[in-house]
Short mmCIF file of C-alpha atoms in Angstrom, two decimals:
data_model
loop_
_atom_site.label_atom_id
_atom_site.label_comp_id
_atom_site.label_asym_id
_atom_site.label_seq_id
_atom_site.Cartn_x
_atom_site.Cartn_y
_atom_site.Cartn_z
CA ILE A 1 -2.39 -0.93 14.88
CA ARG A 2 0.09 -2.93 16.87
CA ILE A 3 3.30 -4.07 15.15
CA TRP A 4 4.87 -6.95 16.98
CA GLN A 5 8.64 -7.28 16.75
CA ILE A 6 8.42 -11.09 16.38
CA ASN A 7 6.59 -10.69 13.03
CA PRO A 8 8.49 -11.66 9.84
CA PRO A 9 11.03 -9.07 8.71
CA LEU A 10 8.53 -6.75 7.05
CA HIS A 11 8.39 -3.06 6.73
CA TYR A 12 5.47 -0.71 6.74
CA LEU A 13 4.48 2.56 5.05
CA VAL A 14 2.01 4.44 7.24
CA ALA A 15 0.47 7.87 7.21
CA ASP A 16 -1.62 9.98 9.61
CA ALA A 17 -4.95 11.49 8.66
CA SER A 18 -3.15 14.56 7.21
CA GLY A 19 -1.14 12.39 4.83
CA ASN A 20 2.22 12.72 6.65
CA PRO A 21 3.98 9.45 5.82
CA ALA A 22 6.53 7.36 7.63
CA THR A 23 8.27 3.99 7.05
CA ILE A 24 8.77 1.55 9.89
CA GLU A 25 11.32 -1.22 9.45
CA TYR A 26 12.84 -3.84 11.76
CA LEU A 27 16.52 -4.07 10.86
CA ASN A 28 19.04 -6.10 12.87
CA GLY A 29 16.73 -6.20 15.91
CA SER A 30 16.02 -2.44 15.91
CA ILE A 31 13.15 -0.30 14.73
CA VAL A 32 14.15 2.17 12.05
CA VAL A 33 11.74 5.00 11.16
CA HIS A 34 12.00 7.40 8.22
CA LYS A 35 9.76 10.45 8.15
CA GLY A 36 9.79 14.11 7.18
CA LYS A 37 13.00 15.13 5.37
CA ASP A 38 14.37 11.59 5.99
CA LEU A 39 11.59 10.23 3.70
CA PRO A 40 12.09 11.90 0.31
CA PHE A 41 10.11 9.13 -1.42
CA PRO A 42 6.87 7.94 0.22
CA VAL A 43 7.14 4.50 -1.43
CA LEU A 44 8.16 0.98 -0.31
CA THR A 45 8.92 -2.23 -2.25
CA ASN A 46 10.83 -5.29 -1.02
CA SER A 47 14.24 -3.78 -0.26
CA THR A 48 15.12 -1.69 2.78
CA TYR A 49 14.22 1.99 2.50
CA VAL A 50 17.85 3.13 2.57
CA GLU A 51 18.78 0.78 -0.32
CA SER A 52 15.72 1.85 -2.29
CA ALA A 53 16.19 5.60 -1.77
CA LYS A 54 19.83 5.30 -2.81
CA ALA A 55 18.80 3.46 -6.00
CA ALA A 56 16.21 6.12 -6.79
CA LYS A 57 18.73 8.90 -6.23
CA ASP A 58 21.36 7.06 -8.36
CA ALA A 59 18.69 6.82 -11.09
CA LYS A 60 18.19 10.60 -10.80
CA VAL A 61 14.45 10.38 -9.95
CA LEU A 62 14.72 13.84 -8.33
CA THR A 63 15.89 15.43 -11.56
CA GLY A 64 13.44 13.59 -13.76
CA ASN A 65 16.21 11.87 -15.69
CA THR A 66 15.31 8.35 -14.63
CA SER A 67 17.20 5.30 -15.94
CA PHE A 68 16.41 1.74 -15.06
CA SER A 69 19.57 -0.29 -15.16
CA PHE A 70 19.35 -2.22 -11.88
CA GLN A 71 19.58 -5.99 -11.47
CA ASP A 72 17.28 -5.98 -8.37
CA ASN A 73 13.65 -5.88 -9.48
CA SER A 74 12.59 -4.40 -6.12
CA LEU A 75 14.82 -1.41 -6.69
CA GLN A 76 13.54 -0.99 -10.21
CA ARG A 77 9.93 -1.06 -8.96
CA PHE A 78 10.75 1.47 -6.21
CA THR A 79 12.41 3.80 -8.68
CA LYS A 80 9.52 3.46 -11.15
CA ALA A 81 6.93 4.19 -8.40
CA CYS A 82 8.95 7.24 -7.20
CA SER A 83 9.20 8.54 -10.75
CA MET A 84 5.43 8.16 -11.24
CA VAL A 85 4.64 9.89 -7.90
CA GLN A 86 6.97 12.74 -8.81
CA ASN A 87 5.36 12.99 -12.27
CA TYR A 88 1.89 13.30 -10.69
CA GLN A 89 3.12 15.94 -8.22
CA THR A 90 4.94 18.09 -10.83
CA HIS A 91 2.77 17.82 -13.93
CA ASN A 92 -0.85 18.67 -14.56
CA ILE A 93 -2.20 15.15 -14.87
CA ASN A 94 -5.93 15.12 -15.52
CA GLN A 95 -6.67 11.88 -13.74
CA PRO A 96 -8.22 11.23 -10.28
CA VAL A 97 -5.46 10.52 -7.74
CA VAL A 98 -6.98 7.11 -6.82
CA ASP A 99 -6.96 6.04 -10.43
CA TYR A 100 -3.38 7.19 -10.88
CA ALA A 101 -2.35 5.39 -7.65
CA PHE A 102 -3.74 2.14 -9.12
CA GLU A 103 -1.86 2.87 -12.36
CA ILE A 104 1.35 3.09 -10.31
CA LEU A 105 0.58 -0.14 -8.47
CA ASN A 106 -0.20 -1.88 -11.84
CA ASP A 107 3.06 -0.69 -13.31
CA VAL A 108 5.13 -2.04 -10.42
CA ALA A 109 3.15 -5.26 -9.73
CA VAL A 110 4.96 -8.54 -10.17
CA ASP A 111 2.93 -11.03 -12.25
CA GLY A 112 2.14 -14.18 -10.25
CA PHE A 113 3.42 -12.60 -7.02
CA THR A 114 1.35 -9.47 -6.33
CA LYS A 115 -1.86 -10.71 -4.68
CA TRP A 116 -3.68 -7.44 -4.07
CA SER A 117 -3.39 -3.70 -4.53
CA ILE A 118 -4.74 -1.23 -2.00
CA VAL A 119 -5.11 2.55 -2.26
CA TYR A 120 -5.82 4.52 0.88
CA ASP A 121 -7.63 7.78 0.19
CA LEU A 122 -6.83 9.64 3.43
CA LYS A 123 -8.66 12.80 2.46
CA ASN A 124 -11.98 10.97 1.93
CA LYS A 125 -11.23 8.20 4.50
CA LYS A 126 -11.81 5.44 1.98
CA ILE A 127 -9.94 2.25 1.14
CA HIS A 128 -9.98 1.00 -2.44
CA PHE A 129 -8.60 -2.42 -3.36
CA LYS A 130 -8.53 -5.19 -5.92
CA THR A 131 -7.07 -8.67 -5.93
CA ASP A 132 -5.24 -10.67 -8.60
CA ARG A 133 -8.27 -12.97 -8.82
CA PHE A 134 -10.99 -10.28 -8.92
CA ARG A 135 -9.72 -7.14 -10.63
CA ASP A 136 -12.81 -4.97 -10.10
CA ILE A 137 -12.14 -2.23 -7.56
CA LYS A 138 -13.92 -2.52 -4.26
CA SER A 139 -14.26 0.43 -1.82
CA ALA A 140 -15.04 0.86 1.83
CA SER A 141 -15.60 4.12 3.66
CA MET A 142 -14.01 4.16 7.09
CA SER A 143 -16.78 6.36 8.42
CA SER A 144 -19.11 3.37 8.05
CA PHE A 145 -17.35 1.45 10.80
CA ASP A 146 -17.26 1.69 14.60
CA PHE A 147 -13.63 1.67 15.71
CA SER A 148 -14.35 1.84 19.45
CA CYS A 149 -12.81 -0.86 21.61
CA LYS A 150 -16.23 -2.23 22.46
CA SER A 151 -17.26 -2.88 18.85
CA LYS A 152 -17.03 -6.34 17.41
CA ALA A 153 -14.39 -7.00 14.72
CA MET A 154 -15.71 -7.06 11.13
CA VAL A 155 -14.39 -9.18 8.25
CA PHE A 156 -14.71 -9.30 4.55
CA ASP A 157 -13.25 -11.92 2.18
CA MET A 158 -11.46 -9.71 -0.35
CA ASN A 159 -11.36 -12.51 -2.96
CA GLN A 160 -14.91 -12.35 -4.23
CA PRO A 161 -16.44 -11.16 -7.51
CA VAL A 162 -17.99 -7.86 -6.24
CA LYS A 163 -17.21 -4.31 -7.07
CA GLY A 164 -17.99 -0.85 -5.82
CA GLU A 165 -19.02 0.01 -2.23
CA ILE A 166 -18.76 -3.04 0.00
CA GLU A 167 -19.35 -1.80 3.56
CA GLN A 168 -22.61 -3.72 3.79
CA ALA A 169 -20.81 -6.99 2.88
CA PHE A 170 -18.69 -6.95 6.06
CA GLN A 171 -19.78 -9.43 8.69
CA HIS A 172 -19.11 -9.73 12.42
CA ASP A 173 -16.04 -11.89 12.91
CA THR A 174 -16.51 -15.35 14.47
CA GLY A 175 -13.93 -17.99 14.97
CA GLU A 176 -15.74 -20.13 12.38
CA LEU A 177 -16.02 -17.35 9.79
CA ASN A 178 -12.39 -16.38 10.33
CA ALA A 179 -11.24 -19.97 9.83
CA LYS A 180 -13.32 -20.21 6.65
CA ILE A 181 -11.78 -17.03 5.17
CA ILE A 182 -8.26 -18.15 6.06
CA GLU A 183 -8.79 -21.55 4.52
#
């Protein structure tokens, strides 16, 4: 993945195959990375990571005594997601982790604004997602794809009424197909 500095001011939550997370943000023309002990909460919303982590600490997420009294909805969503992640890690929750991850995303989604939700299952190398238009969960196993530089790019229009395993629905990318999906 190549992140180009001229992109809009976005930030990214990434993880390696072992699940070690990091955030990457472009702030004031510089790249800021949080990882390891500098990343106590592996969560991102729309505020900077430093602002969000401070809000979560102020809300006492680490002690389990969470209060939501913020004016900024992004900070509330971050704090809620952190609280739910911590709850899963510290309590015996009898729910598959992918299902619980979607529960977190549902709880912090913004009606009319959240367009899709994606859960990356690093252990099983699968991507699960749903869109606001088609709520059924779709899944794709990364082992089904050829990631070599010589392979052709594959595309899938995520806004379609399908569910379950979708690897076979991917098509080779063409300029015409790409334009159709974007339109």
